[in-house]
Coordinates of C-alpha atoms and ligand atoms in Angstrom, one line a residue:
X1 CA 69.3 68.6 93.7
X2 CA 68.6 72.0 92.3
X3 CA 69.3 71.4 89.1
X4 CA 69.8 74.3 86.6
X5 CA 69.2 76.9 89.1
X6 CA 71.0 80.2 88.7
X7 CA 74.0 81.5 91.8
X8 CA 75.3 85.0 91.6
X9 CA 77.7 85.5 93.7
X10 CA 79.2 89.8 94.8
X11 CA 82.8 89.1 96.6
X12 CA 83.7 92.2 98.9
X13 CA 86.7 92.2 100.7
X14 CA 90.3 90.4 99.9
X15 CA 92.1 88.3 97.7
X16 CA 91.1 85.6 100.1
X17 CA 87.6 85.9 99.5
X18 CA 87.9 85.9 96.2
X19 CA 89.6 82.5 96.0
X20 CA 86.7 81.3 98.7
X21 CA 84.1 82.2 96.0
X22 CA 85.7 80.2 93.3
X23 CA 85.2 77.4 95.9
X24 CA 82.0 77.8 97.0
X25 CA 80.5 78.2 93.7
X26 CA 82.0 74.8 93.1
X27 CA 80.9 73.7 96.3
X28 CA 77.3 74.8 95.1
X29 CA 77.9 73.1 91.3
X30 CA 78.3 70.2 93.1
X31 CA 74.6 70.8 93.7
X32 CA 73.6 72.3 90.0
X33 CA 74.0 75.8 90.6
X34 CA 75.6 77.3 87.9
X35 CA 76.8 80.4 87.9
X36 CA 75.2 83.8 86.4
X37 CA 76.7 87.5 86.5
X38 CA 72.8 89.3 86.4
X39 CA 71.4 89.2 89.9
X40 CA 68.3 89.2 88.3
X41 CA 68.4 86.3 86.6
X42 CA 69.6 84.1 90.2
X43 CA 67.5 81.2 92.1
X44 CA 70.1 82.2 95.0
X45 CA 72.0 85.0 96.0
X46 CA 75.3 84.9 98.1
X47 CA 77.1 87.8 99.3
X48 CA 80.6 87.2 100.2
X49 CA 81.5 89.9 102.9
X50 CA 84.3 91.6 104.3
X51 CA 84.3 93.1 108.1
X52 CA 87.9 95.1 107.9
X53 CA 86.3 98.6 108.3
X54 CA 83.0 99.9 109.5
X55 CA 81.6 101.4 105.4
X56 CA 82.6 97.8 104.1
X57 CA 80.2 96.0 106.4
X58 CA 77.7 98.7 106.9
X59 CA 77.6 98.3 102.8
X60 CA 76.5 94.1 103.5
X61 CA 72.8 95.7 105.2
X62 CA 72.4 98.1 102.3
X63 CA 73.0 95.6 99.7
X64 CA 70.7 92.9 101.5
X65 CA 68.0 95.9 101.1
X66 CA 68.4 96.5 97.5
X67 CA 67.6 92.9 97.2
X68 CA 64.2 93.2 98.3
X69 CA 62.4 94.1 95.2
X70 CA 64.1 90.9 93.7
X71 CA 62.9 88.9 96.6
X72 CA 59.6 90.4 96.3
X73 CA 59.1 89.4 92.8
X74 CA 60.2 86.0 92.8
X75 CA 59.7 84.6 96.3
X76 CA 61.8 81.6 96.0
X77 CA 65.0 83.9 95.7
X78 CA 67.6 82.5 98.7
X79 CA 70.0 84.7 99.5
X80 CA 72.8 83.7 101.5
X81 CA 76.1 85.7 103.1
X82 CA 79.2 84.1 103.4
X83 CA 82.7 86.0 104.6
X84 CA 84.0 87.6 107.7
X85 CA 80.8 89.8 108.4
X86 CA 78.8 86.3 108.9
X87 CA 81.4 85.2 110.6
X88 CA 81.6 88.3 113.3
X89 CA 77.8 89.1 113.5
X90 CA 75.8 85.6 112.0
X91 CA 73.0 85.6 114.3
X92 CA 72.6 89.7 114.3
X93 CA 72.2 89.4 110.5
X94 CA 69.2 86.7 110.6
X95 CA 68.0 89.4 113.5
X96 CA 68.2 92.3 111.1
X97 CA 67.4 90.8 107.7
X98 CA 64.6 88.3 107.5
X99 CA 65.3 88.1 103.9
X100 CA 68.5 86.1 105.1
X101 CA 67.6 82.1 104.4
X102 CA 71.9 81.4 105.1
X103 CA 74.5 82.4 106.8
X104 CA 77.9 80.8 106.3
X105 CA 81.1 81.7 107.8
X106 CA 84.5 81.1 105.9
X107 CA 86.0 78.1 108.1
X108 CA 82.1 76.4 107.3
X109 CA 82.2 76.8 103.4
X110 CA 82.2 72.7 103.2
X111 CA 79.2 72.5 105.0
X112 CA 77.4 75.1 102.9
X113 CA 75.9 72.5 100.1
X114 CA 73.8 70.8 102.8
X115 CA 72.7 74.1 104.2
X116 CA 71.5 75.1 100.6
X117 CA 69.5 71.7 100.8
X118 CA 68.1 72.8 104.0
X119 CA 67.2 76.5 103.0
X120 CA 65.7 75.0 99.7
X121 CA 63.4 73.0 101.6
X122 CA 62.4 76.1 103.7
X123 CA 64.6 77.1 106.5
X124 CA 67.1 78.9 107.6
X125 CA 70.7 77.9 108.4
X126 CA 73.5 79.4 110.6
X127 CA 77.0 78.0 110.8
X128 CA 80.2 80.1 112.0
X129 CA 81.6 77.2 113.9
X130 CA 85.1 77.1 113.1
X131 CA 85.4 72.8 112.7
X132 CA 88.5 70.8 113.4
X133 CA 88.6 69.4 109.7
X134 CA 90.3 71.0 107.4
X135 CA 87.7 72.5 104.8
X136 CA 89.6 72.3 101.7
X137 CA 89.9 68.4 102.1
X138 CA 85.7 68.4 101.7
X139 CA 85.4 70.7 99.2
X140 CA 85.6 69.5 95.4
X141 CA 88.8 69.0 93.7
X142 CA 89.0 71.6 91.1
X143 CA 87.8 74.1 89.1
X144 CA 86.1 73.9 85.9
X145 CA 87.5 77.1 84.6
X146 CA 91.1 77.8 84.5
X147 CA 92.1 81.8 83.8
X148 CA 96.2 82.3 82.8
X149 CA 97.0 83.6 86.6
X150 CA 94.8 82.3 90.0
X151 CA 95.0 81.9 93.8
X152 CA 95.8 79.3 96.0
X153 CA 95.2 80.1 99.7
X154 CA 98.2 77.9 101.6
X155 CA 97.3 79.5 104.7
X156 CA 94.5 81.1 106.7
X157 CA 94.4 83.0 110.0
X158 CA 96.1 85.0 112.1
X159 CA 97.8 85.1 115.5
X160 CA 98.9 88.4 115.6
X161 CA 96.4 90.5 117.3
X162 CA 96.7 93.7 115.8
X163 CA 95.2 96.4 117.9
X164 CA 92.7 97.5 115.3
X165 CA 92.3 94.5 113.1
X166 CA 89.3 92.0 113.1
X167 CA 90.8 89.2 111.2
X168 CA 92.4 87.0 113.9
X169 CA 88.4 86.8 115.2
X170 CA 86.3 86.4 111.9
X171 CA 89.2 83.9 110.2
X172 CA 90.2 82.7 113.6
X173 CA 94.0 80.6 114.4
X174 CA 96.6 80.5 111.8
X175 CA 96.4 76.8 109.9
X176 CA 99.0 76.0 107.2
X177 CA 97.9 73.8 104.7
X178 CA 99.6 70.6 104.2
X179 CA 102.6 70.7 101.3
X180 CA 101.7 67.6 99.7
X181 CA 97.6 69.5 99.3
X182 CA 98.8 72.4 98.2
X183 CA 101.1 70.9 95.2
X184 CA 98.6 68.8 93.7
X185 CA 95.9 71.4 94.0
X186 CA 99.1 73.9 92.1
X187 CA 99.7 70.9 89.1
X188 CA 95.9 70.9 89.0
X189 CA 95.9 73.9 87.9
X190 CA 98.7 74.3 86.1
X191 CA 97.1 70.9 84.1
X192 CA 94.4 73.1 83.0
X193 CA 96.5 76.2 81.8
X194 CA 97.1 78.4 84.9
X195 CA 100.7 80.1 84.8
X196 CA 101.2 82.3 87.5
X197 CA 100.0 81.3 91.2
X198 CA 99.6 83.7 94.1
X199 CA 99.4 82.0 97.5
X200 CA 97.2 83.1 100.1
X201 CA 97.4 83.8 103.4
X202 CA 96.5 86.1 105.9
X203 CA 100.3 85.8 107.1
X204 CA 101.2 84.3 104.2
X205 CA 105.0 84.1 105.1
X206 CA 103.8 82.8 108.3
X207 CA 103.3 79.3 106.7
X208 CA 104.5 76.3 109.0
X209 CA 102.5 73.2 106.6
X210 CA 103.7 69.9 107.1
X211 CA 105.6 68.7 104.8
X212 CA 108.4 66.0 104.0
X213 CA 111.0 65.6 106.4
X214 CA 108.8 67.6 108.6
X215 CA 107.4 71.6 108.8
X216 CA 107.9 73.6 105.9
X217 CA 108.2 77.2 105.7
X218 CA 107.0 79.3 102.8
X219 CA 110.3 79.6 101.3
X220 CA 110.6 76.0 101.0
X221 CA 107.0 75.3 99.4
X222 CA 108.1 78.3 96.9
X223 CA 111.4 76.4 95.9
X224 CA 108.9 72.6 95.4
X225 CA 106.3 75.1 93.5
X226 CA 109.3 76.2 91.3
X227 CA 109.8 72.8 90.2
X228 CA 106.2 72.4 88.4
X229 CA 106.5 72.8 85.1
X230 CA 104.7 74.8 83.1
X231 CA 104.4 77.0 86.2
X232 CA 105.8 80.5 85.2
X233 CA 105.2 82.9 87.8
X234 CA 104.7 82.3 91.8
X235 CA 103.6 85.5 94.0
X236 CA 102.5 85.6 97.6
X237 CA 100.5 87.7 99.2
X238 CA 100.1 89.4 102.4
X239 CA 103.4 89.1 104.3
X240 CA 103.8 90.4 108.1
X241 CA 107.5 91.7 108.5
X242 CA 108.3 89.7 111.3
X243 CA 107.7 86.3 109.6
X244 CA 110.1 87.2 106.7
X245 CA 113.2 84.3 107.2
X246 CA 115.7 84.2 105.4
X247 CA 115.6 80.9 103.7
X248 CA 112.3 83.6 102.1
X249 CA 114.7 86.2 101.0
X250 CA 117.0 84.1 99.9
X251 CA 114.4 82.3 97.2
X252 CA 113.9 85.8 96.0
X253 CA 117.4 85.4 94.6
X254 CA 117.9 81.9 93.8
X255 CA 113.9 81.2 92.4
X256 CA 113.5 83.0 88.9
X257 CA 109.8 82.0 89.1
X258 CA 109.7 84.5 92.4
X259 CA 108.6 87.6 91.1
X260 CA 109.9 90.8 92.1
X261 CA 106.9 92.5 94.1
X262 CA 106.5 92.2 97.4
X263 CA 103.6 93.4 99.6
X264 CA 104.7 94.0 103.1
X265 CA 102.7 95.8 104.9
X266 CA 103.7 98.5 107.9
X267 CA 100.8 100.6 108.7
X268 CA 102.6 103.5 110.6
X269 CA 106.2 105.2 110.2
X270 CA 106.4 105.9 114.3
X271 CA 107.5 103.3 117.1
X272 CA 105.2 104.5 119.4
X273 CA 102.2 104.0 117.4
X274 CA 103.7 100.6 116.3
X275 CA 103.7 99.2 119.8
X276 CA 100.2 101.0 120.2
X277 CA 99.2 98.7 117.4
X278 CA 100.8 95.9 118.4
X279 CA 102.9 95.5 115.1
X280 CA 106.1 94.0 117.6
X281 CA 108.4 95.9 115.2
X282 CA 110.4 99.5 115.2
X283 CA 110.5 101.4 112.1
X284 CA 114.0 101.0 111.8
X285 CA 113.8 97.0 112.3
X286 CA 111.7 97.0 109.3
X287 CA 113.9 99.2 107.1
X288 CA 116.8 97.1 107.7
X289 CA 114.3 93.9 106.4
X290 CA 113.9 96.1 103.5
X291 CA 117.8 96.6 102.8
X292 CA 117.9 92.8 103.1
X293 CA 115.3 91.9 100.8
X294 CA 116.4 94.5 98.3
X295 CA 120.1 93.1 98.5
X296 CA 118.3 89.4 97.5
X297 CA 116.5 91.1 94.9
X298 CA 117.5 94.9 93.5
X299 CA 114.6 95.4 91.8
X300 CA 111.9 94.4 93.8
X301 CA 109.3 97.0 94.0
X302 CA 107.7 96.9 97.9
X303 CA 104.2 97.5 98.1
X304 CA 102.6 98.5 101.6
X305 CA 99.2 99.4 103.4
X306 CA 99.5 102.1 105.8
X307 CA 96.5 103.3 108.6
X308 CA 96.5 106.8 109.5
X309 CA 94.3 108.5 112.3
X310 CA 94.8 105.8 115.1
X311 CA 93.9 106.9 118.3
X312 CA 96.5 108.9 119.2
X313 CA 98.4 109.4 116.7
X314 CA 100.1 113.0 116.5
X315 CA 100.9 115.2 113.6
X316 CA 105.0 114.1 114.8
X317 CA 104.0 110.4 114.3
X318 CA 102.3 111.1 110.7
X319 CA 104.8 113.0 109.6
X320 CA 106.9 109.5 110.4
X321 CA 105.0 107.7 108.5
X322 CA 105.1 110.4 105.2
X323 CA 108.7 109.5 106.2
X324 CA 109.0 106.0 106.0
X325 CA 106.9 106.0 102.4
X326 CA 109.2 108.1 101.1
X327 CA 112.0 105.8 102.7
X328 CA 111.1 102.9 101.0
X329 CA 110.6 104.4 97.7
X330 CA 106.9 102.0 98.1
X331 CA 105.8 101.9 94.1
X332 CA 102.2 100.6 95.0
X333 CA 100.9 101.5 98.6
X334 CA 97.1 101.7 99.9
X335 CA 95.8 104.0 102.9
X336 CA 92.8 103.6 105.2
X337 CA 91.9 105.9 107.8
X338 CA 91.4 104.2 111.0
X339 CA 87.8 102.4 111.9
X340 CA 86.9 101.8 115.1
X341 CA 86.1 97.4 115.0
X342 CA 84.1 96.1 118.1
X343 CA 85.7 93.7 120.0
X344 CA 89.1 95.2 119.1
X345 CA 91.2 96.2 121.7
X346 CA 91.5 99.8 120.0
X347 CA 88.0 100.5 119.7
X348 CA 87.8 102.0 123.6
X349 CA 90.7 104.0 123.1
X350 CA 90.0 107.9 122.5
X351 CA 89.4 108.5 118.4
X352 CA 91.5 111.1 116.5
X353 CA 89.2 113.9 115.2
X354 CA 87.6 113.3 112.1
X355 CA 88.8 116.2 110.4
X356 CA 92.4 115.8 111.1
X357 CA 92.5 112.1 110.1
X358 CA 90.6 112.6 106.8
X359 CA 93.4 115.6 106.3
X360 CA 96.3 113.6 106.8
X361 CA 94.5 110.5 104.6
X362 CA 94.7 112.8 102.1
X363 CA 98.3 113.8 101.9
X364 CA 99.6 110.6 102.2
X365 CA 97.3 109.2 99.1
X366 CA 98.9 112.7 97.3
X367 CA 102.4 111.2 98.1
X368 CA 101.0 107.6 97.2
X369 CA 99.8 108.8 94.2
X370 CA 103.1 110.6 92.9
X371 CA 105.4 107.8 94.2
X372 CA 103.2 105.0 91.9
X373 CA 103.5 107.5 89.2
X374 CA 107.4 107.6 89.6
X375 CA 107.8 103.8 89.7
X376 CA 105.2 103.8 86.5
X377 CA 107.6 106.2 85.0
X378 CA 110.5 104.2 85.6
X379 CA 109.6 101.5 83.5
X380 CA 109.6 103.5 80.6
X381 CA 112.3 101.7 78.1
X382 CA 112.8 98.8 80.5
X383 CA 112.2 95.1 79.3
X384 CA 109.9 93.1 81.0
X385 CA 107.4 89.6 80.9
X386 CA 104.2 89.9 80.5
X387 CA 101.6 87.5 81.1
X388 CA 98.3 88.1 79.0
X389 CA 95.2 87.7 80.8
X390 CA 92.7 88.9 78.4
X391 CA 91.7 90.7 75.6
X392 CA 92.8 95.0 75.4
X393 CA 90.3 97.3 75.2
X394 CA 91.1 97.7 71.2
X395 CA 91.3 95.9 68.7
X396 CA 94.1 93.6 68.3
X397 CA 96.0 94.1 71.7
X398 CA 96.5 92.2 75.3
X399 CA 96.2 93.0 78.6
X400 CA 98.3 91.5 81.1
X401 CA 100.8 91.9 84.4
X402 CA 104.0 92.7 84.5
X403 CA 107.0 91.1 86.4
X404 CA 106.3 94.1 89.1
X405 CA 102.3 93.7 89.1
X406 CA 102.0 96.7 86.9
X407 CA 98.9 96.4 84.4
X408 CA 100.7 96.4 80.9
X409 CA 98.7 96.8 77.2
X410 CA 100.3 95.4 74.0
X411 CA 98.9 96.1 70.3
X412 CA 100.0 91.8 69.7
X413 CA 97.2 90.9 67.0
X414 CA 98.9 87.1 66.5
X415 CA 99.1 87.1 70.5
X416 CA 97.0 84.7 72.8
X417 CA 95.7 84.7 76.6
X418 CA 97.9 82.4 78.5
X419 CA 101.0 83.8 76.8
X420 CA 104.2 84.9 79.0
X421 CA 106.2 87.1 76.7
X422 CA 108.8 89.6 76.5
X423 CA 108.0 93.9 75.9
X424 CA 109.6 96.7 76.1
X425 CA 107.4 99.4 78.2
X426 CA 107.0 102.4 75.6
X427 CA 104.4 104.2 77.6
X428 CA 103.4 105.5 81.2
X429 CA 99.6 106.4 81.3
X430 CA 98.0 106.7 85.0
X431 CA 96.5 103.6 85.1
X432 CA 98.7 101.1 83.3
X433 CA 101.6 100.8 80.8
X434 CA 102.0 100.8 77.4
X435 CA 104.7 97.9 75.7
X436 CA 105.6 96.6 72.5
X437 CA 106.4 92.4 72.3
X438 CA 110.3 91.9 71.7
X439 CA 110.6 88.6 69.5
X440 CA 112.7 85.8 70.1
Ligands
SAH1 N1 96.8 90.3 106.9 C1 97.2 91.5 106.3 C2 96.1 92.6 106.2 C3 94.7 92.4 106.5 S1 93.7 93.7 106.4 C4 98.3 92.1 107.1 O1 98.5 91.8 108.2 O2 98.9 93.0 106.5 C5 94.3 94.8 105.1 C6 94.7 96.1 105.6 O3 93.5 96.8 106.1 C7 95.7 96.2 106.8 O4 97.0 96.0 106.4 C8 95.4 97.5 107.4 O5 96.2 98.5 106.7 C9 93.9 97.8 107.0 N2 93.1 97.7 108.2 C10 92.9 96.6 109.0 N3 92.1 96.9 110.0 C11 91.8 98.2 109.9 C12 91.0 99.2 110.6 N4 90.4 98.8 111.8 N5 90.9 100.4 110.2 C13 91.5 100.8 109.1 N6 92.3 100.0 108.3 C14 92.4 98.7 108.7
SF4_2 FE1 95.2 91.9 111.0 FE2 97.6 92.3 112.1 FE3 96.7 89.8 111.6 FE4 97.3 91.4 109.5 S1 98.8 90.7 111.1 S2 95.5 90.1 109.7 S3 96.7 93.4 110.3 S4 95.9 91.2 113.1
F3S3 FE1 87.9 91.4 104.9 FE2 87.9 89.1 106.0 FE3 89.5 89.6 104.0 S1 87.6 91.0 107.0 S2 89.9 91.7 104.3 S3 87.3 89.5 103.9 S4 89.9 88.4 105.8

């Protein structure tokens, strides 16, 4: 046991990650680490890492270096990286960073208590198997700490095979957790104050868990999640288009707890870079989802991620793309210019100049930019729930989400965290609303 000793933990990367750090920090309690937010002050450092793009895992190297003077001055410092960068180059990083005592990728985070045993004693430990048991089933129960709104990954992987994207390699086959797991981990939480749950997945939408009376899709776990009281607000996050069904639309009429923001995700406006991608989907297939969904639910506000500058991709196909944004009326959207992954099967292909793809980055965040403005905008005078996570930045107000994800501030003195209330949005600033609580 190492008891008392001090974990800080950096999380790069998704939403995912961020859940697996909850668990691995209680994987590591388990084994009296507690948690600290000063580097300084930690008996063991674990970096939890993200491999999307080149700069995000290039950053991993560069923050393992700035450790060093740490290291240096207290020599029993164990620093330890978790995520999809151990996962894709584990045996590189012990190669290129002696510092390393652990390396731990994300389908191994069970295991990782017994490797801090080992590294305490003096070694080093490697392990980016990818185990038939389930990980979740061997790591602990629950978490200590319960904030108003959390995650709950339900499902993990991908099949897809994106062109450009590393995931299906560093978080390996989609597995769907088992219904019955995933509604006692949801009561859990909503046992020790947790209102609003957003399932995980890499294809979320693709979740096939077993279930009773056999395999359930998302839309039914949605409707069983909706029955928990006390639950107030159920998300899910990301979706692929082509595993939206229709028993999932349909709960986005029928289950009030559903909220009304969606993040589906299309990457490029034009059909030929689509197939180039390997997205199995036309632009127009996917509009005619989106006149579905938005038939289910008028007022859901459709968040995407789109990648310009993949190899090649012409100024006709961007100007697709600047299309299909503005098509979709997107209120929240985020951009990446391409980067090359190895072992992709777009890494060979001949890049798009540098120049022309940082151009075009930038006028679709311009666009970005003015559509979340005009969605921001809209809520001006409209009534919606807010859920308050924590303390505003003055005196005597709240911060929380609204219904559509947007960050809302209240001046509510006799308000508390943990609270879903009604407001009325008075105020658009760039970064987040302004609303005054409605009683009743
Ligand atoms: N599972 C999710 C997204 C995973 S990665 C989905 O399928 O939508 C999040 C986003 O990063 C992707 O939607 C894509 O826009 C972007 N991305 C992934 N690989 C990339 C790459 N090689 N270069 C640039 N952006 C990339
Ligand atoms: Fe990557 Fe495509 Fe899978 Fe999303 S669907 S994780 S972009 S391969
Ligand atoms: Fe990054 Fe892995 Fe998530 S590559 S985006 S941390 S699944």
């Amino acid at each position: 046991m190492a008891e008392g000793k001090k974990l800080f933990i950096k999380t790069y990367g998704c939403q995912m990650n961020v859940y697996d750090s909850e668990r691995m920090a209680e994987a590591l309690g388990a084994e009296g680490y507690v948690v600290t937010d000063r580097a300084e002050d930690a008996d063991m450092v674990l970096l939890n890492t993200c491999h999307i793009r080149e700069k995000a895992s290039e950053k991993v190297y560069s923050d393992i270096g700035r450790l060093r003077p740490l290291k240096q001055a207290k020599p029993d410092l164990k620093v330890a990286v978790a995520g999809c960068v151990a996962q894709a180059e584990g045996e590189e990083i012990l190669r290129r960073a002696p510092m390393v005592d652990l390396v731990v990728g994300p389908q191994a985070y069970h295991r990782l208590p017994e490797m801090a045993r080992r590294v305490a004693a003096g070694g080093r430990a490697l392990d980016t198997d990818f185990p038939a048991e389930d990980k979740f089933d061997h790591l602990p129960k629950l978490r200590s700490r319960a904030a108003p709104a959390a995650f709950l990954t339900v499902q993990e992987g991908c099949d897809k095979f994106c062109a450009f994207c590393v995931v299906p390699y560093t978080r390996g086959a989609e597995v769907s957790r088992p219904a019955a797991r995933i509604l006692s981990e949801a009561r859990a939480l909503v046992d020790c104050g947790v209102r609003e749950l957003t399932l995980l997945g890499q294809n979320v939408n693709a979740y096939h868990g077993e279930g009773e009376g056999g395999t359930w899709g998302l839309g039914r776990l949605v409707r069983a999640l909706a029955q928990i009281e006390g639950l107030e607000r159920i998300r899910y996050t990301t979706s692929h288009p082509n595993d939206m069904a229709d028993d999932l639309i349909e709960a986005h009429a029928e289950v009030p707890q559903l909220m009304p923001y969606l993040h589906l995700p299309v990457q490029s406006g034009s059909d030929r870079i689509l197939k180039a991608m390997n997205r199995r989907h036309t632009a127009e297939q996917y509009l005619r989802l989106v006149e579905r969904i938005r038939a289910a639910r008028p007022d859901m506000l459709l968040s995407g991620d789109f990648i310009v500058g993949f190899p090649g991709e012409t100024e006709a196909d961007f100007d697709a793309t600047m299309q299909i944004l503005r098509e979709v009326n997107y209120g929240m959207a985020y951009s990446f210019k391409y980067s090359a992954r190895p072992g992709t099967p777009a890494a060979g292909r001949t890049p798009v100049d540098d120049a022309v793809a940082d151009d075009r980055l930038q006028r679709l965040q311009a666009q970005i930019t003015a559509q979340q403005r005009a969605a921001q905008d809209a809520m001006v005078g409209r009534e919606v729930g807010v859920l308050y996570e924590k303390p505003g930045r003055l005196d005597g107000q709240l911060a929380g989400k609204s219904d559509h994800l947007h960050a809302v501030h209240v001046h509510d003195p006799a308000g508390r965290v943990g609270e879903l209330v009604r407001v009325r949005i008075t105020a658009a600033g760039p970064n987040s609303l302004a609303g005054e609580r409605l009683g009743g």
